[in-house]
């Protein structure tokens, strides 16, 4: 009889690519992972891992069993989801993530509401960029992730995930109050060809969107500063160090010295939540989605 926890350990190694990464995802020590895999090898009578430089790789038998393990674990999750739905109670553990401004703008209300309404539910939250959140849901490390895409740059959602819209988040340009365009009713992105931009980290989805959008308008952006948090970006704008895109979600309070000017071509990002289809019937998932939608309406009405 194959042990479910050992299959879960093998699946984690297959998904994360190393014993140490699997240990981190499972919140156990590397020694515990090695012990579980050693027991699984003795149970199956086959070598599942082989040394590969300083790390390990799955053998052919290891890859074969890990593929079965992924399917078995998915079926177990589906069974647990059906049982939770049959019981109709919002209990257990729920792991969710959001990109930073959504975590700031939505999570205080969401987590507070879930704790008040469902005391038997233990919620664990974290800040993750959209791609990381989606990957965490696909791997099974997360139950839900609040993610985004932009009006002109969608983010693909892998097969097997369900998505639900939360809000359309309008964005303005944030300028120092002394900027030459600060008294305008609206501006165009092409008017900032000579300005320094304060943007997100290299490779982050929002940074790549800004570079893509500016270049599509014939503007080669000058990046002066990078900051992951909107409020850090706005603080740099207030200091006169550049301009930035400032979505509405999570940006208040806006510091003194910053002017927010709408764009002539309205810019919005679409915020939504994703979860695995095999967990769709879990009452805890439904309760969290409802709480997220309520909080979203309060942040950006209409």
PDB file of C-alpha atoms in Angstrom:
ATOM      1  CA  UNK A   1       0.000   0.000   0.000  1.00  0.00           C
ATOM      2  CA  UNK A   2       1.486   3.332  -1.050  1.00  0.00           C
ATOM      3  CA  UNK A   3       1.597   5.947   1.692  1.00  0.00           C
ATOM      4  CA  UNK A   4      -0.193   9.170   0.778  1.00  0.00           C
ATOM      5  CA  UNK A   5       2.196  11.480   2.635  1.00  0.00           C
ATOM      6  CA  UNK A   6       5.187   9.893   0.917  1.00  0.00           C
ATOM      7  CA  UNK A   7       3.500  10.338  -2.447  1.00  0.00           C
ATOM      8  CA  UNK A   8       2.897  13.970  -1.484  1.00  0.00           C
ATOM      9  CA  UNK A   9       6.612  14.321  -0.722  1.00  0.00           C
ATOM     10  CA  UNK A  10       7.607  12.803  -4.072  1.00  0.00           C
ATOM     11  CA  UNK A  11       5.141  15.078  -5.853  1.00  0.00           C
ATOM     12  CA  UNK A  12       6.669  18.114  -4.106  1.00  0.00           C
ATOM     13  CA  UNK A  13      10.177  17.122  -5.238  1.00  0.00           C
ATOM     14  CA  UNK A  14       8.925  16.642  -8.801  1.00  0.00           C
ATOM     15  CA  UNK A  15       7.157  20.012  -8.832  1.00  0.00           C
ATOM     16  CA  UNK A  16       9.820  22.062  -7.060  1.00  0.00           C
ATOM     17  CA  UNK A  17      12.892  20.408  -8.552  1.00  0.00           C
ATOM     18  CA  UNK A  18      14.939  19.761  -5.405  1.00  0.00           C
ATOM     19  CA  UNK A  19      14.767  18.260  -1.934  1.00  0.00           C
ATOM     20  CA  UNK A  20      15.380  21.611  -0.245  1.00  0.00           C
ATOM     21  CA  UNK A  21      12.670  23.394  -2.277  1.00  0.00           C
ATOM     22  CA  UNK A  22      10.228  20.569  -1.550  1.00  0.00           C
ATOM     23  CA  UNK A  23      11.043  20.812   2.160  1.00  0.00           C
ATOM     24  CA  UNK A  24      10.303  24.526   2.082  1.00  0.00           C
ATOM     25  CA  UNK A  25       6.975  24.008   0.324  1.00  0.00           C
ATOM     26  CA  UNK A  26       5.955  21.262   2.755  1.00  0.00           C
ATOM     27  CA  UNK A  27       7.226  23.202   5.798  1.00  0.00           C
ATOM     28  CA  UNK A  28       9.443  20.326   6.954  1.00  0.00           C
ATOM     29  CA  UNK A  29      13.184  19.735   7.119  1.00  0.00           C
ATOM     30  CA  UNK A  30      15.243  18.371   4.232  1.00  0.00           C
ATOM     31  CA  UNK A  31      16.034  15.389   6.452  1.00  0.00           C
ATOM     32  CA  UNK A  32      12.312  14.636   6.788  1.00  0.00           C
ATOM     33  CA  UNK A  33      11.912  14.748   2.997  1.00  0.00           C
ATOM     34  CA  UNK A  34      14.866  12.397   2.510  1.00  0.00           C
ATOM     35  CA  UNK A  35      13.491   9.993   5.094  1.00  0.00           C
ATOM     36  CA  UNK A  36      10.061   9.907   3.468  1.00  0.00           C
ATOM     37  CA  UNK A  37      11.574   9.266   0.048  1.00  0.00           C
ATOM     38  CA  UNK A  38      13.823   6.547   1.434  1.00  0.00           C
ATOM     39  CA  UNK A  39      10.797   4.779   2.912  1.00  0.00           C
ATOM     40  CA  UNK A  40       8.944   5.154  -0.392  1.00  0.00           C
ATOM     41  CA  UNK A  41      11.861   3.576  -2.265  1.00  0.00           C
ATOM     42  CA  UNK A  42      11.830   0.626   0.141  1.00  0.00           C
ATOM     43  CA  UNK A  43       8.062   0.260  -0.248  1.00  0.00           C
ATOM     44  CA  UNK A  44       8.235   0.252  -4.034  1.00  0.00           C
ATOM     45  CA  UNK A  45      11.495  -1.658  -4.291  1.00  0.00           C
ATOM     46  CA  UNK A  46      12.776   0.830  -6.864  1.00  0.00           C
ATOM     47  CA  UNK A  47      15.200   3.750  -6.912  1.00  0.00           C
ATOM     48  CA  UNK A  48      13.228   6.964  -7.296  1.00  0.00           C
ATOM     49  CA  UNK A  49      16.014   9.565  -7.013  1.00  0.00           C
ATOM     50  CA  UNK A  50      19.537   9.696  -8.424  1.00  0.00           C
ATOM     51  CA  UNK A  51      22.363  12.120  -7.685  1.00  0.00           C
ATOM     52  CA  UNK A  52      22.742  14.923 -10.185  1.00  0.00           C
ATOM     53  CA  UNK A  53      25.752  17.091  -9.389  1.00  0.00           C
ATOM     54  CA  UNK A  54      25.060  18.625  -6.000  1.00  0.00           C
ATOM     55  CA  UNK A  55      21.347  17.905  -6.291  1.00  0.00           C
ATOM     56  CA  UNK A  56      19.105  15.032  -7.282  1.00  0.00           C
ATOM     57  CA  UNK A  57      16.933  14.083 -10.222  1.00  0.00           C
ATOM     58  CA  UNK A  58      14.026  11.727 -10.606  1.00  0.00           C
ATOM     59  CA  UNK A  59      14.778   8.354 -12.152  1.00  0.00           C
ATOM     60  CA  UNK A  60      12.457   6.913 -14.778  1.00  0.00           C
ATOM     61  CA  UNK A  61      10.629   5.069 -11.992  1.00  0.00           C
ATOM     62  CA  UNK A  62      10.508   8.289  -9.973  1.00  0.00           C
ATOM     63  CA  UNK A  63       8.976  10.242 -12.846  1.00  0.00           C
ATOM     64  CA  UNK A  64       6.431   7.499 -13.481  1.00  0.00           C
ATOM     65  CA  UNK A  65       5.371   7.353  -9.847  1.00  0.00           C
ATOM     66  CA  UNK A  66       5.314  11.145  -9.507  1.00  0.00           C
ATOM     67  CA  UNK A  67       2.867  11.371 -12.420  1.00  0.00           C
ATOM     68  CA  UNK A  68       0.590   8.896 -10.657  1.00  0.00           C
ATOM     69  CA  UNK A  69       1.089  10.787  -7.387  1.00  0.00           C
ATOM     70  CA  UNK A  70      -0.108  14.042  -8.962  1.00  0.00           C
ATOM     71  CA  UNK A  71      -3.284  12.373 -10.193  1.00  0.00           C
ATOM     72  CA  UNK A  72      -3.864  10.593  -6.865  1.00  0.00           C
ATOM     73  CA  UNK A  73      -3.417  13.794  -4.872  1.00  0.00           C
ATOM     74  CA  UNK A  74      -5.795  15.631  -7.198  1.00  0.00           C
ATOM     75  CA  UNK A  75      -8.409  12.944  -6.633  1.00  0.00           C
ATOM     76  CA  UNK A  76      -7.873  13.131  -2.876  1.00  0.00           C
ATOM     77  CA  UNK A  77      -8.371  16.895  -2.977  1.00  0.00           C
ATOM     78  CA  UNK A  78     -11.529  16.430  -5.023  1.00  0.00           C
ATOM     79  CA  UNK A  79     -12.810  13.911  -2.457  1.00  0.00           C
ATOM     80  CA  UNK A  80     -12.006  16.281   0.398  1.00  0.00           C
ATOM     81  CA  UNK A  81     -13.736  19.101  -1.482  1.00  0.00           C
ATOM     82  CA  UNK A  82     -16.857  16.983  -1.994  1.00  0.00           C
ATOM     83  CA  UNK A  83     -16.921  15.938   1.663  1.00  0.00           C
ATOM     84  CA  UNK A  84     -16.478  19.543   2.800  1.00  0.00           C
ATOM     85  CA  UNK A  85     -19.300  20.570   0.461  1.00  0.00           C
ATOM     86  CA  UNK A  86     -21.501  17.759   1.769  1.00  0.00           C
ATOM     87  CA  UNK A  87     -20.841  18.863   5.339  1.00  0.00           C
ATOM     88  CA  UNK A  88     -21.558  22.445   4.325  1.00  0.00           C
ATOM     89  CA  UNK A  89     -19.275  23.957   6.953  1.00  0.00           C
ATOM     90  CA  UNK A  90     -16.571  26.560   6.401  1.00  0.00           C
ATOM     91  CA  UNK A  91     -13.761  24.952   8.380  1.00  0.00           C
ATOM     92  CA  UNK A  92     -10.170  23.802   8.004  1.00  0.00           C
ATOM     93  CA  UNK A  93      -7.258  25.756   6.547  1.00  0.00           C
ATOM     94  CA  UNK A  94      -7.289  28.174   3.631  1.00  0.00           C
ATOM     95  CA  UNK A  95      -4.096  29.526   2.046  1.00  0.00           C
ATOM     96  CA  UNK A  96      -4.357  32.598  -0.143  1.00  0.00           C
ATOM     97  CA  UNK A  97      -2.079  35.188  -1.698  1.00  0.00           C
ATOM     98  CA  UNK A  98      -2.409  38.570  -3.376  1.00  0.00           C
ATOM     99  CA  UNK A  99      -0.109  40.995  -5.151  1.00  0.00           C
ATOM    100  CA  UNK A 100       0.990  43.811  -2.781  1.00  0.00           C
ATOM    101  CA  UNK A 101      -1.613  46.500  -3.512  1.00  0.00           C
ATOM    102  CA  UNK A 102      -4.442  43.956  -3.408  1.00  0.00           C
ATOM    103  CA  UNK A 103      -3.102  42.596  -0.132  1.00  0.00           C
ATOM    104  CA  UNK A 104      -3.095  46.140   1.255  1.00  0.00           C
ATOM    105  CA  UNK A 105      -6.462  47.111  -0.209  1.00  0.00           C
ATOM    106  CA  UNK A 106      -8.436  43.880   0.264  1.00  0.00           C
ATOM    107  CA  UNK A 107      -6.917  41.556   2.852  1.00  0.00           C
ATOM    108  CA  UNK A 108      -7.645  43.516   6.070  1.00  0.00           C
ATOM    109  CA  UNK A 109     -11.390  43.513   5.334  1.00  0.00           C
ATOM    110  CA  UNK A 110     -11.397  39.991   3.872  1.00  0.00           C
ATOM    111  CA  UNK A 111      -9.443  38.308   6.649  1.00  0.00           C
ATOM    112  CA  UNK A 112     -11.381  40.145   9.340  1.00  0.00           C
ATOM    113  CA  UNK A 113     -14.721  39.120   7.811  1.00  0.00           C
ATOM    114  CA  UNK A 114     -13.690  35.474   7.455  1.00  0.00           C
ATOM    115  CA  UNK A 115     -12.498  35.311  11.063  1.00  0.00           C
ATOM    116  CA  UNK A 116     -15.726  36.873  12.353  1.00  0.00           C
ATOM    117  CA  UNK A 117     -18.097  34.765  10.253  1.00  0.00           C
ATOM    118  CA  UNK A 118     -16.237  31.457  10.229  1.00  0.00           C
ATOM    119  CA  UNK A 119     -14.255  30.926  13.457  1.00  0.00           C
ATOM    120  CA  UNK A 120     -13.535  27.329  12.484  1.00  0.00           C
ATOM    121  CA  UNK A 121     -11.586  28.448   9.395  1.00  0.00           C
ATOM    122  CA  UNK A 122      -7.873  29.120   9.731  1.00  0.00           C
ATOM    123  CA  UNK A 123      -6.628  31.474   7.012  1.00  0.00           C
ATOM    124  CA  UNK A 124      -2.980  31.905   6.008  1.00  0.00           C
ATOM    125  CA  UNK A 125      -2.144  34.793   3.683  1.00  0.00           C
ATOM    126  CA  UNK A 126       0.942  36.038   1.854  1.00  0.00           C
ATOM    127  CA  UNK A 127       2.001  38.693  -0.652  1.00  0.00           C
ATOM    128  CA  UNK A 128       3.040  37.255  -4.007  1.00  0.00           C
ATOM    129  CA  UNK A 129       3.331  38.662  -7.506  1.00  0.00           C
ATOM    130  CA  UNK A 130       0.612  37.422  -9.897  1.00  0.00           C
ATOM    131  CA  UNK A 131       2.744  34.814 -11.673  1.00  0.00           C
ATOM    132  CA  UNK A 132       3.937  33.421  -8.341  1.00  0.00           C
ATOM    133  CA  UNK A 133       0.387  33.269  -7.032  1.00  0.00           C
ATOM    134  CA  UNK A 134      -0.867  31.379 -10.081  1.00  0.00           C
ATOM    135  CA  UNK A 135       2.066  28.966  -9.865  1.00  0.00           C
ATOM    136  CA  UNK A 136       1.341  28.391  -6.169  1.00  0.00           C
ATOM    137  CA  UNK A 137      -2.275  27.503  -6.901  1.00  0.00           C
ATOM    138  CA  UNK A 138      -1.256  25.161  -9.728  1.00  0.00           C
ATOM    139  CA  UNK A 139       1.270  23.409  -7.441  1.00  0.00           C
ATOM    140  CA  UNK A 140      -1.210  23.116  -4.608  1.00  0.00           C
ATOM    141  CA  UNK A 141       0.765  25.356  -2.242  1.00  0.00           C
ATOM    142  CA  UNK A 142      -2.111  27.871  -2.275  1.00  0.00           C
ATOM    143  CA  UNK A 143      -5.883  27.502  -2.376  1.00  0.00           C
ATOM    144  CA  UNK A 144      -6.593  30.911  -3.943  1.00  0.00           C
ATOM    145  CA  UNK A 145      -4.574  33.744  -5.440  1.00  0.00           C
ATOM    146  CA  UNK A 146      -5.652  37.306  -6.174  1.00  0.00           C
ATOM    147  CA  UNK A 147      -3.978  38.243  -9.458  1.00  0.00           C
ATOM    148  CA  UNK A 148      -4.284  40.805 -12.242  1.00  0.00           C
ATOM    149  CA  UNK A 149      -3.809  41.617 -15.849  1.00  0.00           C
ATOM    150  CA  UNK A 150      -3.929  44.909 -17.740  1.00  0.00           C
ATOM    151  CA  UNK A 151      -6.456  46.062 -20.324  1.00  0.00           C
ATOM    152  CA  UNK A 152      -3.903  45.576 -23.115  1.00  0.00           C
ATOM    153  CA  UNK A 153      -1.785  42.739 -21.682  1.00  0.00           C
ATOM    154  CA  UNK A 154      -3.720  39.703 -20.378  1.00  0.00           C
ATOM    155  CA  UNK A 155      -2.069  37.089 -18.193  1.00  0.00           C
ATOM    156  CA  UNK A 156      -2.720  33.488 -19.270  1.00  0.00           C
ATOM    157  CA  UNK A 157      -4.513  31.268 -16.744  1.00  0.00           C
ATOM    158  CA  UNK A 158      -3.469  27.606 -16.941  1.00  0.00           C
ATOM    159  CA  UNK A 159      -5.979  24.834 -17.596  1.00  0.00           C
ATOM    160  CA  UNK A 160      -7.487  23.403 -14.451  1.00  0.00           C
ATOM    161  CA  UNK A 161      -7.992  26.767 -12.758  1.00  0.00           C
ATOM    162  CA  UNK A 162     -11.219  28.682 -12.200  1.00  0.00           C
ATOM    163  CA  UNK A 163     -11.242  32.492 -12.185  1.00  0.00           C
ATOM    164  CA  UNK A 164     -13.732  35.029 -10.880  1.00  0.00           C
ATOM    165  CA  UNK A 165     -13.542  38.796 -11.502  1.00  0.00           C
ATOM    166  CA  UNK A 166     -13.244  41.073  -8.475  1.00  0.00           C
ATOM    167  CA  UNK A 167     -12.916  44.594  -9.875  1.00  0.00           C
ATOM    168  CA  UNK A 168     -11.608  46.803 -12.668  1.00  0.00           C
ATOM    169  CA  UNK A 169      -8.978  49.015 -11.096  1.00  0.00           C
ATOM    170  CA  UNK A 170      -8.522  52.436 -12.778  1.00  0.00           C
ATOM    171  CA  UNK A 171      -5.027  53.937 -12.879  1.00  0.00           C
ATOM    172  CA  UNK A 172      -3.786  57.513 -13.117  1.00  0.00           C
ATOM    173  CA  UNK A 173      -0.360  59.042 -13.563  1.00  0.00           C
ATOM    174  CA  UNK A 174       1.179  60.353 -10.339  1.00  0.00           C
ATOM    175  CA  UNK A 175       3.260  63.530 -10.802  1.00  0.00           C
ATOM    176  CA  UNK A 176       5.085  65.880  -8.438  1.00  0.00           C
ATOM    177  CA  UNK A 177       2.855  68.908  -7.849  1.00  0.00           C
ATOM    178  CA  UNK A 178       5.507  71.101  -9.492  1.00  0.00           C
ATOM    179  CA  UNK A 179       5.550  69.034 -12.698  1.00  0.00           C
ATOM    180  CA  UNK A 180       4.827  70.888 -15.947  1.00  0.00           C
ATOM    181  CA  UNK A 181       1.677  68.769 -16.514  1.00  0.00           C
ATOM    182  CA  UNK A 182       0.359  68.752 -12.939  1.00  0.00           C
ATOM    183  CA  UNK A 183      -2.473  71.214 -13.648  1.00  0.00           C
ATOM    184  CA  UNK A 184      -3.859  69.288 -16.636  1.00  0.00           C
ATOM    185  CA  UNK A 185      -7.285  67.583 -16.619  1.00  0.00           C
ATOM    186  CA  UNK A 186      -5.811  64.595 -18.438  1.00  0.00           C
ATOM    187  CA  UNK A 187      -2.547  63.534 -20.045  1.00  0.00           C
ATOM    188  CA  UNK A 188      -1.223  61.091 -22.631  1.00  0.00           C
ATOM    189  CA  UNK A 189       1.599  58.651 -21.957  1.00  0.00           C
ATOM    190  CA  UNK A 190       3.527  60.011 -24.951  1.00  0.00           C
ATOM    191  CA  UNK A 191       3.939  63.301 -23.072  1.00  0.00           C
ATOM    192  CA  UNK A 192       6.325  61.609 -20.630  1.00  0.00           C
ATOM    193  CA  UNK A 193       9.004  60.665 -23.149  1.00  0.00           C
ATOM    194  CA  UNK A 194      11.610  62.760 -21.309  1.00  0.00           C
ATOM    195  CA  UNK A 195      10.521  61.945 -17.747  1.00  0.00           C
ATOM    196  CA  UNK A 196      12.084  59.412 -15.428  1.00  0.00           C
ATOM    197  CA  UNK A 197       9.722  56.626 -14.447  1.00  0.00           C
ATOM    198  CA  UNK A 198       9.407  55.081 -11.029  1.00  0.00           C
ATOM    199  CA  UNK A 199       8.355  51.528 -11.698  1.00  0.00           C
ATOM    200  CA  UNK A 200       8.162  48.019 -10.269  1.00  0.00           C
ATOM    201  CA  UNK A 201      10.978  45.478 -10.064  1.00  0.00           C
ATOM    202  CA  UNK A 202      12.643  44.101 -13.164  1.00  0.00           C
ATOM    203  CA  UNK A 203      10.657  41.179 -14.544  1.00  0.00           C
ATOM    204  CA  UNK A 204       7.521  41.865 -12.501  1.00  0.00           C
ATOM    205  CA  UNK A 205       4.271  41.699 -14.431  1.00  0.00           C
ATOM    206  CA  UNK A 206       3.343  45.376 -13.899  1.00  0.00           C
ATOM    207  CA  UNK A 207       6.827  46.565 -14.857  1.00  0.00           C
ATOM    208  CA  UNK A 208       6.723  44.507 -18.054  1.00  0.00           C
ATOM    209  CA  UNK A 209       3.267  45.930 -18.811  1.00  0.00           C
ATOM    210  CA  UNK A 210       4.518  49.522 -18.434  1.00  0.00           C
ATOM    211  CA  UNK A 211       7.539  48.901 -20.683  1.00  0.00           C
ATOM    212  CA  UNK A 212       5.327  47.187 -23.279  1.00  0.00           C
ATOM    213  CA  UNK A 213       2.739  49.999 -23.224  1.00  0.00           C
ATOM    214  CA  UNK A 214       5.213  52.874 -23.465  1.00  0.00           C
ATOM    215  CA  UNK A 215       7.189  51.214 -26.259  1.00  0.00           C
ATOM    216  CA  UNK A 216       3.978  50.487 -28.179  1.00  0.00           C
ATOM    217  CA  UNK A 217       3.476  54.279 -28.211  1.00  0.00           C
ATOM    218  CA  UNK A 218       6.981  54.953 -29.494  1.00  0.00           C
ATOM    219  CA  UNK A 219       8.393  55.976 -26.104  1.00  0.00           C
ATOM    220  CA  UNK A 220      11.592  54.364 -24.862  1.00  0.00           C
ATOM    221  CA  UNK A 221      11.103  54.633 -21.082  1.00  0.00           C
ATOM    222  CA  UNK A 222      13.753  56.074 -18.811  1.00  0.00           C
ATOM    223  CA  UNK A 223      13.599  54.136 -15.532  1.00  0.00           C
ATOM    224  CA  UNK A 224      15.024  56.086 -12.629  1.00  0.00           C
ATOM    225  CA  UNK A 225      13.862  54.089  -9.609  1.00  0.00           C
ATOM    226  CA  UNK A 226      12.190  50.777  -8.816  1.00  0.00           C
ATOM    227  CA  UNK A 227       9.905  49.938  -5.891  1.00  0.00           C
ATOM    228  CA  UNK A 228       7.462  47.102  -5.411  1.00  0.00           C
ATOM    229  CA  UNK A 229       4.998  49.014  -3.225  1.00  0.00           C
ATOM    230  CA  UNK A 230       2.740  51.761  -4.561  1.00  0.00           C
ATOM    231  CA  UNK A 231       3.282  53.880  -1.463  1.00  0.00           C
ATOM    232  CA  UNK A 232       7.050  53.749  -1.897  1.00  0.00           C
ATOM    233  CA  UNK A 233       6.611  54.836  -5.510  1.00  0.00           C
ATOM    234  CA  UNK A 234       4.328  57.688  -4.467  1.00  0.00           C
ATOM    235  CA  UNK A 235       6.853  58.790  -1.831  1.00  0.00           C
ATOM    236  CA  UNK A 236       9.517  59.025  -4.522  1.00  0.00           C
ATOM    237  CA  UNK A 237       7.126  61.015  -6.723  1.00  0.00           C
ATOM    238  CA  UNK A 238       6.443  63.409  -3.843  1.00  0.00           C
ATOM    239  CA  UNK A 239      10.199  63.939  -3.542  1.00  0.00           C
ATOM    240  CA  UNK A 240      10.269  65.047  -7.196  1.00  0.00           C
ATOM    241  CA  UNK A 241      12.199  61.998  -8.395  1.00  0.00           C
ATOM    242  CA  UNK A 242       9.945  60.960 -11.278  1.00  0.00           C
ATOM    243  CA  UNK A 243       6.450  59.891 -12.287  1.00  0.00           C
ATOM    244  CA  UNK A 244       4.606  56.611 -11.860  1.00  0.00           C
ATOM    245  CA  UNK A 245       1.398  54.765 -12.682  1.00  0.00           C
ATOM    246  CA  UNK A 246      -0.884  54.784  -9.642  1.00  0.00           C
ATOM    247  CA  UNK A 247      -3.826  52.337  -9.661  1.00  0.00           C
ATOM    248  CA  UNK A 248      -6.671  53.210  -7.305  1.00  0.00           C
ATOM    249  CA  UNK A 249      -6.628  49.957  -5.328  1.00  0.00           C
ATOM    250  CA  UNK A 250      -4.578  50.318  -2.172  1.00  0.00           C
ATOM    251  CA  UNK A 251      -3.052  53.712  -2.968  1.00  0.00           C
ATOM    252  CA  UNK A 252      -4.677  55.841  -0.240  1.00  0.00           C
ATOM    253  CA  UNK A 253      -3.615  57.930   1.553  1.00  0.00           C
ATOM    254  CA  UNK A 254      -1.797  59.767  -1.223  1.00  0.00           C
ATOM    255  CA  UNK A 255       1.147  61.785   0.172  1.00  0.00           C
ATOM    256  CA  UNK A 256       1.264  65.553  -0.063  1.00  0.00           C
ATOM    257  CA  UNK A 257       3.196  66.795  -3.046  1.00  0.00           C
ATOM    258  CA  UNK A 258       1.624  64.293  -5.456  1.00  0.00           C
ATOM    259  CA  UNK A 259      -0.861  65.173  -8.218  1.00  0.00           C
ATOM    260  CA  UNK A 260      -2.966  62.385  -9.755  1.00  0.00           C
ATOM    261  CA  UNK A 261      -3.887  63.033 -13.397  1.00  0.00           C
ATOM    262  CA  UNK A 262      -6.199  60.739 -15.449  1.00  0.00           C
ATOM    263  CA  UNK A 263      -4.918  59.389 -18.736  1.00  0.00           C
ATOM    264  CA  UNK A 264      -6.724  60.381 -21.926  1.00  0.00           C
ATOM    265  CA  UNK A 265      -6.788  56.697 -22.889  1.00  0.00           C
ATOM    266  CA  UNK A 266      -8.336  55.171 -19.791  1.00  0.00           C
ATOM    267  CA  UNK A 267      -6.005  52.637 -18.201  1.00  0.00           C
ATOM    268  CA  UNK A 268      -7.392  49.815 -16.083  1.00  0.00           C
ATOM    269  CA  UNK A 269      -6.116  46.594 -14.673  1.00  0.00           C
ATOM    270  CA  UNK A 270      -8.453  43.646 -14.158  1.00  0.00           C
ATOM    271  CA  UNK A 271      -8.230  42.065 -10.704  1.00  0.00           C
ATOM    272  CA  UNK A 272      -9.530  38.544 -10.210  1.00  0.00           C
ATOM    273  CA  UNK A 273      -9.130  35.487  -8.009  1.00  0.00           C
ATOM    274  CA  UNK A 274      -8.132  31.998  -9.187  1.00  0.00           C
ATOM    275  CA  UNK A 275      -8.419  28.557  -7.620  1.00  0.00           C
ATOM    276  CA  UNK A 276      -8.207  24.935  -8.713  1.00  0.00           C
ATOM    277  CA  UNK A 277     -11.254  23.455 -10.396  1.00  0.00           C
ATOM    278  CA  UNK A 278     -11.024  20.300  -8.278  1.00  0.00           C
ATOM    279  CA  UNK A 279     -11.593  22.458  -5.165  1.00  0.00           C
ATOM    280  CA  UNK A 280     -14.517  24.372  -6.633  1.00  0.00           C
ATOM    281  CA  UNK A 281     -17.152  22.951  -4.282  1.00  0.00           C
ATOM    282  CA  UNK A 282     -15.343  23.721  -1.036  1.00  0.00           C
ATOM    283  CA  UNK A 283     -17.460  26.048   1.143  1.00  0.00           C
ATOM    284  CA  UNK A 284     -14.283  27.763   2.344  1.00  0.00           C
ATOM    285  CA  UNK A 285     -13.390  28.704  -1.244  1.00  0.00           C
ATOM    286  CA  UNK A 286     -16.858  30.105  -1.833  1.00  0.00           C
ATOM    287  CA  UNK A 287     -16.778  32.032   1.461  1.00  0.00           C
ATOM    288  CA  UNK A 288     -13.408  33.585   0.587  1.00  0.00           C
ATOM    289  CA  UNK A 289     -14.536  34.586  -2.916  1.00  0.00           C
ATOM    290  CA  UNK A 290     -17.659  36.212  -1.464  1.00  0.00           C
ATOM    291  CA  UNK A 291     -15.565  38.131   1.088  1.00  0.00           C
ATOM    292  CA  UNK A 292     -13.148  39.261  -1.635  1.00  0.00           C
ATOM    293  CA  UNK A 293     -15.988  40.516  -3.828  1.00  0.00           C
ATOM    294  CA  UNK A 294     -17.507  42.454  -0.924  1.00  0.00           C
ATOM    295  CA  UNK A 295     -14.173  44.071  -0.088  1.00  0.00           C
ATOM    296  CA  UNK A 296     -13.577  44.874  -3.778  1.00  0.00           C
ATOM    297  CA  UNK A 297     -16.898  46.723  -4.032  1.00  0.00           C
ATOM    298  CA  UNK A 298     -15.934  48.827  -1.025  1.00  0.00           C
ATOM    299  CA  UNK A 299     -12.525  49.698  -2.506  1.00  0.00           C
ATOM    300  CA  UNK A 300     -13.583  50.527  -6.059  1.00  0.00           C
ATOM    301  CA  UNK A 301     -17.400  50.908  -6.227  1.00  0.00           C
ATOM    302  CA  UNK A 302     -19.075  50.161  -9.528  1.00  0.00           C
TER     303      UNK A 302
END
